[in-house]
Coordinates of C-alpha atoms and ligand atoms in Angstrom, one line a residue:
X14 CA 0.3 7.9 29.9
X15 CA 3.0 9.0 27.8
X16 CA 5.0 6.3 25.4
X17 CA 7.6 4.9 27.2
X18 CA 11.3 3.8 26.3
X19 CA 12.8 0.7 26.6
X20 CA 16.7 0.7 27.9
X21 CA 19.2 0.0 25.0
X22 CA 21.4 -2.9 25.3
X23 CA 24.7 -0.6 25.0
X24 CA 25.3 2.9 26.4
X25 CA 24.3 5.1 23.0
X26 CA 25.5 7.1 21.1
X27 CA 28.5 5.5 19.8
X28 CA 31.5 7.5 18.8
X29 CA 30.7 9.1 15.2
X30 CA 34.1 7.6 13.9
X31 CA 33.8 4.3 15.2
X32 CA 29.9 4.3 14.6
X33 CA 31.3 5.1 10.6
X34 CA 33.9 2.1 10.5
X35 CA 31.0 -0.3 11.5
X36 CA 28.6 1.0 9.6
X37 CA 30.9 0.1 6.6
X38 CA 32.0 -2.7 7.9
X39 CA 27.9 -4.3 8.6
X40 CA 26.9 -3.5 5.3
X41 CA 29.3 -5.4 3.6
X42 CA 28.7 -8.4 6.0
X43 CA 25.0 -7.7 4.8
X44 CA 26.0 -8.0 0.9
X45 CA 28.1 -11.1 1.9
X46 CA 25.5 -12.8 3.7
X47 CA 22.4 -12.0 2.1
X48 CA 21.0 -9.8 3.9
X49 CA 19.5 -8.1 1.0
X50 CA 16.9 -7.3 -1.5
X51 CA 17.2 -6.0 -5.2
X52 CA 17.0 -2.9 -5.4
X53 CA 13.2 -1.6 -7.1
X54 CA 14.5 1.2 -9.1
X55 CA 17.6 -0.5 -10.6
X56 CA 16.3 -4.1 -11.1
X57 CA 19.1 -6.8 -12.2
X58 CA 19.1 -10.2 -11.2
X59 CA 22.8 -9.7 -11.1
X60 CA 22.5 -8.0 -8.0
X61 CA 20.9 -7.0 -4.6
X62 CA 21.5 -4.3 -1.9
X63 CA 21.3 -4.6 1.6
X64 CA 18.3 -4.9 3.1
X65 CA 17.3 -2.2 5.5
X66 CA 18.7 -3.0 9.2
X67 CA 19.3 -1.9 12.8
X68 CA 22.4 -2.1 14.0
X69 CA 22.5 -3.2 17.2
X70 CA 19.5 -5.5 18.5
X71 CA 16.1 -3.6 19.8
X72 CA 15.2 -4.2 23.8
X73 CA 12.6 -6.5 24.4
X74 CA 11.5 -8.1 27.5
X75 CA 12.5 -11.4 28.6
X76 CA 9.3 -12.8 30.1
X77 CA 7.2 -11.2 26.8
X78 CA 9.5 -13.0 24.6
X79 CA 8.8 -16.2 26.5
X80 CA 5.0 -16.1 26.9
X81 CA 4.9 -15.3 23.5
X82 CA 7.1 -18.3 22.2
X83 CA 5.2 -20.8 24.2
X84 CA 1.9 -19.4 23.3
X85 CA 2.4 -20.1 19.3
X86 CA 1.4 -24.2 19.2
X87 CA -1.7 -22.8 21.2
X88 CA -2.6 -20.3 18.1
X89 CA -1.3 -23.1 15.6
X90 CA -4.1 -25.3 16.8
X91 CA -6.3 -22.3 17.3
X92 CA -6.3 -21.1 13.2
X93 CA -6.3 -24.6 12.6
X94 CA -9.1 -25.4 14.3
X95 CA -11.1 -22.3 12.6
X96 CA -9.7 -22.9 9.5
X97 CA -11.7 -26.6 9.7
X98 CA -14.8 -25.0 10.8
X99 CA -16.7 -24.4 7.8
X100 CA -19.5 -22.7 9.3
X101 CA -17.4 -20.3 11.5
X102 CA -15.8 -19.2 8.5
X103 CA -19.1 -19.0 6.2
X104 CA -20.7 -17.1 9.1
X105 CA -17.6 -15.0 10.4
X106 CA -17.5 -13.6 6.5
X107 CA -20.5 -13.6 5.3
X108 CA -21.0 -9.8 5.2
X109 CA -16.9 -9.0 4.0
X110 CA -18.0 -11.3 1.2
X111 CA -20.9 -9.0 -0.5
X112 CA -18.1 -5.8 -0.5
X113 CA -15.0 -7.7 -1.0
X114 CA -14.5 -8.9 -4.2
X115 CA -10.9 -10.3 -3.7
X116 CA -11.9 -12.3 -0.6
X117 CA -15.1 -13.5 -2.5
X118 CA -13.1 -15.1 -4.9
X119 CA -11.0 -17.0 -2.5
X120 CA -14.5 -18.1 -0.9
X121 CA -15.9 -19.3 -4.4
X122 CA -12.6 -21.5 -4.5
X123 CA -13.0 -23.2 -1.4
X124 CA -16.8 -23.7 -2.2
X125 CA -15.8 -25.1 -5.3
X126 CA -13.1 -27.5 -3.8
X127 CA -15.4 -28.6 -0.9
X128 CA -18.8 -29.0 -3.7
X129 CA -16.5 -31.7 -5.6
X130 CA -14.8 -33.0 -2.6
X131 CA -11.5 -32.4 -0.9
X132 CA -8.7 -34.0 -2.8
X133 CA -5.9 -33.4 0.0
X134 CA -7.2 -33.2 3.3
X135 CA -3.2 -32.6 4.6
X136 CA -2.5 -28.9 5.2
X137 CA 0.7 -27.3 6.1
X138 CA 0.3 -24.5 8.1
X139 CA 3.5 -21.6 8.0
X140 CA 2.2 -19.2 10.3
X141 CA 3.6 -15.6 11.8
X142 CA 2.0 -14.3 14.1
X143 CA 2.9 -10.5 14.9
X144 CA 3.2 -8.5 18.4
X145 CA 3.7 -5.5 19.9
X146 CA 4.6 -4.1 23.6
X147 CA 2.0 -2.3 24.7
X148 CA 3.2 0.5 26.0
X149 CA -0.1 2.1 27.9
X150 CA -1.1 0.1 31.7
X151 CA -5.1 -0.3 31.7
X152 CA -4.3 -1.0 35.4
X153 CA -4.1 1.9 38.3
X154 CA -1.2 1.9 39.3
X155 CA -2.3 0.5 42.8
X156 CA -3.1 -2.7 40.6
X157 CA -0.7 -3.1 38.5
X158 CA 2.5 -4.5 40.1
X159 CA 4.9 -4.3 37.2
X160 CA 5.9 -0.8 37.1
X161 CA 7.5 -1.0 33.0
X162 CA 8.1 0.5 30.7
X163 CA 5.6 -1.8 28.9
X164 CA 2.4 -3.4 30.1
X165 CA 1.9 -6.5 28.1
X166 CA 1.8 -7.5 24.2
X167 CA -1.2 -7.5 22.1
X168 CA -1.6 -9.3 19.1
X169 CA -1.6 -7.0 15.8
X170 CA -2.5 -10.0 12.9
X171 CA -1.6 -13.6 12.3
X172 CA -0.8 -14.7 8.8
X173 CA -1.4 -17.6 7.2
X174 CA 0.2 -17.0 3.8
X175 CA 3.5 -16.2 2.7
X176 CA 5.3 -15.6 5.9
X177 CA 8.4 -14.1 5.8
X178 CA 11.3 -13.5 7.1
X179 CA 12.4 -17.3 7.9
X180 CA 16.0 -16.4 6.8
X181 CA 15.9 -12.5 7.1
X182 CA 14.8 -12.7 10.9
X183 CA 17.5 -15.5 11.7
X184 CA 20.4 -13.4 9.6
X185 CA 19.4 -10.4 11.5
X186 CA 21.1 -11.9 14.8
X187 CA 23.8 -12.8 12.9
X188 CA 24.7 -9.4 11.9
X189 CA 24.0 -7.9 14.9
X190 CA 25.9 -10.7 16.6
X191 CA 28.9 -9.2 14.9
X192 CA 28.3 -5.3 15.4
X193 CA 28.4 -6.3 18.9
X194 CA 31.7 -8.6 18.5
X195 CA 33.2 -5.4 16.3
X196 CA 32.0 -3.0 19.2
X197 CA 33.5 -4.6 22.2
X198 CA 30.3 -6.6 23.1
X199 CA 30.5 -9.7 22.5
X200 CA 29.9 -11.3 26.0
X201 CA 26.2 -9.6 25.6
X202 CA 24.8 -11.6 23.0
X203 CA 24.1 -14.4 25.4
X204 CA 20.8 -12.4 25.5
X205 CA 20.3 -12.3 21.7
X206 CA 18.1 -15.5 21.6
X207 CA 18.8 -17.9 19.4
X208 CA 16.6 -17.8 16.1
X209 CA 16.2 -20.8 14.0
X210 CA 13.3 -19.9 11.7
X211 CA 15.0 -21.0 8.4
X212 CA 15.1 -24.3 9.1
X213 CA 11.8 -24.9 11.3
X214 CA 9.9 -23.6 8.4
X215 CA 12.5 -25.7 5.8
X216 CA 11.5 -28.6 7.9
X217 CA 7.7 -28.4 7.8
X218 CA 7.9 -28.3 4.2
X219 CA 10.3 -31.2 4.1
X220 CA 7.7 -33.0 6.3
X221 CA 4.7 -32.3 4.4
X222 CA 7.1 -33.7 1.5
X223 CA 7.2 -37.1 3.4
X224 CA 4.1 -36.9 3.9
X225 CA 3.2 -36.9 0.6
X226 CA 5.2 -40.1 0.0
X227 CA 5.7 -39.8 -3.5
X228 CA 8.6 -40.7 -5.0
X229 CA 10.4 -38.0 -7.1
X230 CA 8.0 -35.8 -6.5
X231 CA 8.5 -32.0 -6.8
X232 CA 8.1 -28.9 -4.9
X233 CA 6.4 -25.3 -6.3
X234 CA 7.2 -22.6 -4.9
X235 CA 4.7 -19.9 -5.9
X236 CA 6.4 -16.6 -6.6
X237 CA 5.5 -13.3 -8.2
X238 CA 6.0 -11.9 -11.7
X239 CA 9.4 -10.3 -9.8
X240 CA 10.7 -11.2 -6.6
X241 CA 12.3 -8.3 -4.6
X242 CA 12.8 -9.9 -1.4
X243 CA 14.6 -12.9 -3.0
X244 CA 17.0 -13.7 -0.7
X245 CA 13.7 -14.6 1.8
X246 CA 12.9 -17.3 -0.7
X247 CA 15.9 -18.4 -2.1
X248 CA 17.2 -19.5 1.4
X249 CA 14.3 -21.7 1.9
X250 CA 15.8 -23.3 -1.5
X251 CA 19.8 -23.4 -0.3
X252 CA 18.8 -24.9 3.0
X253 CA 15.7 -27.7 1.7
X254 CA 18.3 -28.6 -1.1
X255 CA 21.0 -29.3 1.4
X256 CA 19.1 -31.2 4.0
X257 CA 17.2 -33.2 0.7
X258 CA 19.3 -33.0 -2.1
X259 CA 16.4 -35.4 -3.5
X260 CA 13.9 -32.5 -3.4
X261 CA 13.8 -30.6 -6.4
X262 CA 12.0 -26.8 -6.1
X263 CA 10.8 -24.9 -8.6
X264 CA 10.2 -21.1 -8.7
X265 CA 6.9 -20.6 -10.7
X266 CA 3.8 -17.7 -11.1
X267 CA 0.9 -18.5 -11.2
X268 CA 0.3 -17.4 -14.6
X269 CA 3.2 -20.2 -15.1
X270 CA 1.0 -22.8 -13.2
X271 CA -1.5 -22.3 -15.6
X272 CA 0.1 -22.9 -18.5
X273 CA 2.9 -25.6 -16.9
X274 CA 0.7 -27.7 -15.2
X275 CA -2.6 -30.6 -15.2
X276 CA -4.3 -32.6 -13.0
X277 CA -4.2 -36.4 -14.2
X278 CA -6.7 -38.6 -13.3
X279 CA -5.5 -39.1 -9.7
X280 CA -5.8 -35.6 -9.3
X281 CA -2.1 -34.7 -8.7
X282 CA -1.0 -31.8 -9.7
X283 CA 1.7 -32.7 -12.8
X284 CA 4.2 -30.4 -13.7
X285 CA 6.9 -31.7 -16.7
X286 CA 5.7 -35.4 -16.3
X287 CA 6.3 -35.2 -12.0
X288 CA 3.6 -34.9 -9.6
X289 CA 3.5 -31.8 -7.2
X290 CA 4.2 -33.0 -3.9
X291 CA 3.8 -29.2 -1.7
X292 CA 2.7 -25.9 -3.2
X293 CA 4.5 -23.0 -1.1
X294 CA 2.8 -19.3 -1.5
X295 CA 4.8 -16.6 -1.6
X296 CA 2.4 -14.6 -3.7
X297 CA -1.1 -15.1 -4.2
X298 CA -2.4 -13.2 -1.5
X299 CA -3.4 -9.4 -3.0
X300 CA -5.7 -8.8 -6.1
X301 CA -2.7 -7.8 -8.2
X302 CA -1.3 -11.0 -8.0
X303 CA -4.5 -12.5 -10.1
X304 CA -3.9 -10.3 -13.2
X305 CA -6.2 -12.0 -15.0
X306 CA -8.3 -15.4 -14.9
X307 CA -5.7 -17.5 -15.7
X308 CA -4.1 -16.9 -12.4
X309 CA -7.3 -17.8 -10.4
X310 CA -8.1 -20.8 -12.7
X311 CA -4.2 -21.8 -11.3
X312 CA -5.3 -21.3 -8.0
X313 CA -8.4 -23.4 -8.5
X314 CA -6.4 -26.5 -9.9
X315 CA -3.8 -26.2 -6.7
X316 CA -6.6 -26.3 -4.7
X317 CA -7.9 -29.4 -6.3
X318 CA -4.7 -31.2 -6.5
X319 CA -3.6 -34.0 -4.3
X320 CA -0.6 -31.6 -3.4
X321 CA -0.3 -30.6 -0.2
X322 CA -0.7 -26.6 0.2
X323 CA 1.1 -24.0 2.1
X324 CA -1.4 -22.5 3.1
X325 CA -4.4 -24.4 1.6
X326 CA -7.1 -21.9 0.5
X327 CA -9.3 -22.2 3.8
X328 CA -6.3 -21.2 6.0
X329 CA -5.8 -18.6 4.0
X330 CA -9.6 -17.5 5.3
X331 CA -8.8 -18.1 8.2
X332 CA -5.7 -15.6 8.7
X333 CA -8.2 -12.6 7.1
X334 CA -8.6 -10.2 9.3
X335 CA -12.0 -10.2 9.4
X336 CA -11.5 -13.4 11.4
X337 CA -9.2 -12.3 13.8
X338 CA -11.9 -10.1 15.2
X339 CA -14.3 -12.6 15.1
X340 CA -12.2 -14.2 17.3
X341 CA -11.8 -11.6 19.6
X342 CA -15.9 -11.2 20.1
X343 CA -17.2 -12.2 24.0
X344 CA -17.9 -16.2 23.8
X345 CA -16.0 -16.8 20.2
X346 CA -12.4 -18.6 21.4
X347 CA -14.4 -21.0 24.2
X348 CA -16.1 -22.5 21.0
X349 CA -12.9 -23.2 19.8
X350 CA -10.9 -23.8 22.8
X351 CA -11.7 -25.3 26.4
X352 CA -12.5 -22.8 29.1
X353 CA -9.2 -22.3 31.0
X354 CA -6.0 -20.5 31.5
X355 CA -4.7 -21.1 28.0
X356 CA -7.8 -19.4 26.4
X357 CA -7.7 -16.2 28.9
X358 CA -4.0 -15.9 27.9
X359 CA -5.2 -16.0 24.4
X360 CA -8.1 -13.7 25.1
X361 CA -5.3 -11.4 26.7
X362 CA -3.6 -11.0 23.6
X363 CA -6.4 -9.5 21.9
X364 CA -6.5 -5.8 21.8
X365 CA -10.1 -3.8 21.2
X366 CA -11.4 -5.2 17.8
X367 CA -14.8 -4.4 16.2
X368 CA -16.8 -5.5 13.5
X369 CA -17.9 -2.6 10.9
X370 CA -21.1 -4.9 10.0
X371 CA -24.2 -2.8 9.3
X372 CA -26.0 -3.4 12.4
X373 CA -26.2 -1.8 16.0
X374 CA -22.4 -3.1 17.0
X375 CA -21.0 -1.9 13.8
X376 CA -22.8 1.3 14.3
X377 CA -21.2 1.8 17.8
X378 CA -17.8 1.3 16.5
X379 CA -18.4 3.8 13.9
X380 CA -19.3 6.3 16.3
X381 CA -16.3 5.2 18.9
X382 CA -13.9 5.9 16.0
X383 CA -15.3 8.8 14.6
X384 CA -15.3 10.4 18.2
X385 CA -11.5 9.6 18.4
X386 CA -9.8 8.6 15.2
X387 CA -6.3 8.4 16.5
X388 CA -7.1 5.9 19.1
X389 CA -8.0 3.1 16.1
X390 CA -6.6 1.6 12.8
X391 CA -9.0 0.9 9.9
X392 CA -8.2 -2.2 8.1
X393 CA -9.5 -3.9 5.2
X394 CA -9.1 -7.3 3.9
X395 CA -5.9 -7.5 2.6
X396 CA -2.0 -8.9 3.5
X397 CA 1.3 -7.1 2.6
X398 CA 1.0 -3.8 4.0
X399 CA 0.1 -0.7 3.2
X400 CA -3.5 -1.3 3.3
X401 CA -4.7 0.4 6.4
X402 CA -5.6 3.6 7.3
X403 CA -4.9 5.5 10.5
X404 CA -5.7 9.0 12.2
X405 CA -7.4 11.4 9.7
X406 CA -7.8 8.8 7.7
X407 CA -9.4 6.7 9.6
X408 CA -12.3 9.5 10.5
X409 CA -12.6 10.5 6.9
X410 CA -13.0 6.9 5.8
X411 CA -15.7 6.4 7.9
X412 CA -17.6 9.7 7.6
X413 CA -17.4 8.7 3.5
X414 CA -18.4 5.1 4.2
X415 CA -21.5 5.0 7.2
X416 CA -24.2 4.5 5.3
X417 CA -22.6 2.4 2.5
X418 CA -22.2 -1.8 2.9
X419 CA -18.7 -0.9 1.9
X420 CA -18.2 -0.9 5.5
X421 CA -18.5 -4.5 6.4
X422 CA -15.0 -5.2 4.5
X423 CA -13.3 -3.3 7.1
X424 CA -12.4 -4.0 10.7
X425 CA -11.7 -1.3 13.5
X426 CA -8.8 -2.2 15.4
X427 CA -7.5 -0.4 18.6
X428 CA -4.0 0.9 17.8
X429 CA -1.0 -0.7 20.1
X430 CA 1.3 2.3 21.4
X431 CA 4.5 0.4 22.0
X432 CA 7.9 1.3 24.1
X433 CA 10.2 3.6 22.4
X434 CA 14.1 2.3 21.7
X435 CA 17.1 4.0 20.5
X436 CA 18.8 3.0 17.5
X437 CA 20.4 3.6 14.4
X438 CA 18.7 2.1 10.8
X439 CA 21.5 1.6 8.4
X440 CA 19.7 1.9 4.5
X441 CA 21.2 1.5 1.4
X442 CA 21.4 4.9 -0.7
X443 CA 21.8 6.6 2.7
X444 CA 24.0 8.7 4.8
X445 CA 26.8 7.9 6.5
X446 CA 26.7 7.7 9.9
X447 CA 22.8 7.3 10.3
X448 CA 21.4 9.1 13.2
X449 CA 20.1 8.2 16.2
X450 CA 16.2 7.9 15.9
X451 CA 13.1 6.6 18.3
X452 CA 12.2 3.1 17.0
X453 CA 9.4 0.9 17.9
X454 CA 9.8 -2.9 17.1
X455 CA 7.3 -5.7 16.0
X456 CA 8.2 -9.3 16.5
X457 CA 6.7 -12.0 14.8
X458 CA 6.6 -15.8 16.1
X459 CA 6.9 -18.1 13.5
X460 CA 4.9 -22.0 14.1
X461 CA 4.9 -25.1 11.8
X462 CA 1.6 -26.9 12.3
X463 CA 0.8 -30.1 9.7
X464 CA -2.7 -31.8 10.0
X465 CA -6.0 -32.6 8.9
X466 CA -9.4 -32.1 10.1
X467 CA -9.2 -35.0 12.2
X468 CA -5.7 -35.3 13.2
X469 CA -2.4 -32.9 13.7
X470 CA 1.2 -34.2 12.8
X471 CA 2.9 -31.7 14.1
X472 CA 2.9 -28.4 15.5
X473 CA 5.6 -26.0 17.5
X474 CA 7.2 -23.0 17.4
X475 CA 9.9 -22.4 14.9
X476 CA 11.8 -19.2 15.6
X477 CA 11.2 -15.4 15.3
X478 CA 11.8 -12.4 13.7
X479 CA 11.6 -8.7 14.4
X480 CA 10.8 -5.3 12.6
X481 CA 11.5 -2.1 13.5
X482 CA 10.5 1.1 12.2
X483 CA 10.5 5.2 13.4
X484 CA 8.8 5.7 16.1
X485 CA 6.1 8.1 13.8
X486 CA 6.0 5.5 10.8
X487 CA 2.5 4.1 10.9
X488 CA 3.7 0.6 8.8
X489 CA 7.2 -1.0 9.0
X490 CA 7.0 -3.1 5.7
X491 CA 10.4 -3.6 5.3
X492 CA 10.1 -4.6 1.3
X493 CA 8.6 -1.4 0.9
X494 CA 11.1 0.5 2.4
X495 CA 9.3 1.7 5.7
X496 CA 10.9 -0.9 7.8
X497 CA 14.0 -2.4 9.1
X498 CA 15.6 -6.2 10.1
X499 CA 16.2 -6.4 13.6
X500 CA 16.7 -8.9 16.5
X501 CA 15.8 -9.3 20.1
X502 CA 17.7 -8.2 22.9
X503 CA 16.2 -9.6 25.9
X504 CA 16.0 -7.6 28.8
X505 CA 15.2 -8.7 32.4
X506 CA 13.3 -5.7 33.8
Ligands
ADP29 N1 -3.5 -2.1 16.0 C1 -2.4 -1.6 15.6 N2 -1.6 -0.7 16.3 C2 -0.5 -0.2 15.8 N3 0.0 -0.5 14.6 C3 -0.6 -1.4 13.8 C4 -1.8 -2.0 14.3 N4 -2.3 -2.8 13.3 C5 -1.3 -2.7 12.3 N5 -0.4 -1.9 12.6 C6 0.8 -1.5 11.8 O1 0.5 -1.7 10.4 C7 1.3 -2.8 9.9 C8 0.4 -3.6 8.9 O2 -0.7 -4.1 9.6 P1 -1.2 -5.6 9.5 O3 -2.4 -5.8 10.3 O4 0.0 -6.5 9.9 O5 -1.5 -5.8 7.9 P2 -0.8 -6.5 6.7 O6 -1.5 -7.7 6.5 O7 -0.9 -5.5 5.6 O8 0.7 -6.8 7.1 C9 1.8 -3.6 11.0 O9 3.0 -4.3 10.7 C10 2.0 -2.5 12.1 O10 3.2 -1.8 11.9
MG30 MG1 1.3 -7.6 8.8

């Protein structure tokens, strides 16, 4: 079956004039608005340019949208559950951990933490988890009564650490809100669902805060050595500092942790004479963010801190992706989940994953993949894109890797063909007008869930956000340039 398209929610193209006039006029909304980045060739904190976006919100069905929002507290309790389940995790990355040298030193941290004894047992959990529109029916079509352009969603990763897009995602309606307004639109974005992200995820840190119950305590928010998509965390600071003027955040490295901060005898974390009430990653989850040892010496007092962590080291293990197809095994989600019609729809989301272990499974994957490389995506152990491989790549990975344990730090993921759309992508630097291109979109469903291994103070879905990229693009990172902001424009089909 061929990729399909997805209807756009206005008759394109648009007039070149008037497509030039609001072109100019979104991208200054965008620089007024933050919907931006600095720019990587000409850093200055002085400034940022506008974030790559589409203009008018991508199609997306109604009833996908739906399912998916209401499955998130399911998956919230889900990854917390696993991320509680010591053995699971010890078993589910046992091999990944002989190859991988980056996820083996997140494992020594949490078997350091648990050896001495879990300070906080609190964890606050900022999840995303990230769909596509499938675009290819399994069914006959004597079986399958739909008849879309799309058969259902499958579930690409879930991530556990730095999450993003909690004000880029919401600001993307916004904008697109007005292109529609500027085009003559305006009584269509009724279907552009509203998007509250920033301050669902503002509030779960506020209420792990509380939680805390410490008075003038402080909040860290762990950034990188330079922080392109600032406007993503900076928002997170505007909006906590207006709802709790009596929360003070502040921005540091870890490399600044280590020299900034000490555990006193109570084991809170101190930084300049305050204890650390939450510890918010928005860095810490590749190799090159740990420089050196000083960094994972920081990450090692965090973790043994009374502060409550966003995401505490074993959630971080349990957003790898090595889990995720653990999960995805025959039997694995009933031990987590009762037997029912909430774990088939979770089953459902799953598309083909495979371990690469160095046994007899792992072995028929190989040979699956190698007989049809296109059909899969290799991925290792790591977040923030540009990690994978796909196509050629894939094959000649594998051919280069069979007989070498190397393997086992990979998993072999069936790749999701989704619906094409229409649309333009406005960048900065480029052309004016853009052209019209074939998109496909990736939303992610954000969830706040706050608990310990006993207990769960909260948990529900927060908002959303959506990337699209060209159609041919195998990522959409949008920090790196590949992707672009986007909302949903739901269509009943
Ligand atoms: N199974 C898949 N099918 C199609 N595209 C995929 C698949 N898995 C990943 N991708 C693409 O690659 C990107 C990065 O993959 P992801 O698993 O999210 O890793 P990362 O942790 O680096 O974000 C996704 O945003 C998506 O565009
Ligand atoms: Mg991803």
């Amino acid at each position: 079956m061929s990729q399909s398209r997805l209807a756009s929610c206005i008759p394109l193209p648009i007039d070149n004039k008037l497509l030039i006039s609001v072109v100019e006029k979104a991208k200054d909304w965008a620089l007024m608005h933050g919907v931006g980045m600095r720019d990587k060739k000409h850093f200055s904190k002085d400034s940022i340019q506008i974030a790559p976006f589409v203009l008018l919100p991508s199609p997306f069905p109604r009833t996908e949208f739906t399912k998916a929002i209401e499955l998130q507290p399911v998956l919230n309790e889900l990854m917390h559950k696993v991320a509680h389940n010591d053995e699971f995790l010890e078993k589910t990355l046992q091999n990944a951990l002989q190859v991988d040298d980056f996820t083996a030193k997140l494992y020594d941290v949490w078997l350091k933490v648990r050896e001495e004894g879990i300070t906080q047992p609190i964890s606050l959990g900022m999840l995303r988890s990230d769909i596509m529109l499938e675009s290819r029916c399994p069914h006959t079509e004597s079986q399958c009564a739909k008849h879309t352009p799309y058969c259902s969603w499958k579930q690409v990763e879930i991530n556990s650490i730095a999450s993003g897009f909690g004000h880029l995602g919401p600001v993307s309606r916004e904008i697109q809100s007005y292109v529609m307004r500027q085009l003559g639109h305006g009584e269509l974005i009724k279907n552009m669902p509203e998007n509250r992200a920033l301050s669902g995820l503002c509030s779960g840190i506020i209420e792990a805060y509380d939680l805390f119950a410490v008075p003038s305590a402080v909040v860290i928010f762990v950034v990188e050595e330079v922080s392109y998509n600032i406007c993503d965390q900076r928002f997170h600071e505007f909006e906590i500092s207006e709802k709790r003027p009596d929360i003070m955040i502040y921005r540091k490295t870890l490399g600044e942790i280590y020299e900034e901060t000490e555990l006193n005898d109570k084991k809170q974390l101190i930084l300049d004479g305050q204890p650390v009430a939450v510890v918010y990653y928005r860095s810490g989850y590749e190799p090159d963010q740990y420089p050196s040892t000083k960094e994972w010496d920081a990450r090692l007092r965090v973790e043994r801190s009374s502060a409550i962590k966003c995401p505490s080291i074993h959630y971080q293990l349990a957003g790898t992706k090595k889990v995720q197809q653990a999960l995805a095994a025959p039997g694995v989600l009933e031990t987590f989940m009762s037997e029912g019609a909430v774990t088939s729809r979770v089953r459902d989301i799953f598309t083909g994953l495979y371990s690469l272990d160095f046994d007899e499974g792992g072995e028929r994957a190989v040979e699956m993949a190698l007989a049809d490389a296109e059909k899969f995506v290799l991925k290792p152990q790591r977040e923030g894109g540009g990690n994978n491989l796909y196509g050629a790549d894939v094959r000649e990975a594998l051919l280069r890797m069979r007989h070498s344990r190397e393997r086992a730090a990979y998993i072999l993921m069936e790749r999701i063909l989704p619906p094409l759309v229409s649309g333009y992508v406005v960048r900065p630097g480029a052309a004016v007008p853009p052209p019209l291109s074939d998109l496909v979109s990736e939303l992610g469903i954000f969830g706040v869930i706050i608990g310990n291994k006993d207990k769960i103070y909260c948990n529900r879905q927060v908002g959303h956000m959506l990337r699209t990229k060209l159609a041919d693009a195998n990522e959409g990172g949008v920090a790196a340039g590949l992707g672009a902001l986007d909302s949903p424009y739901l269509l009943d089909l």
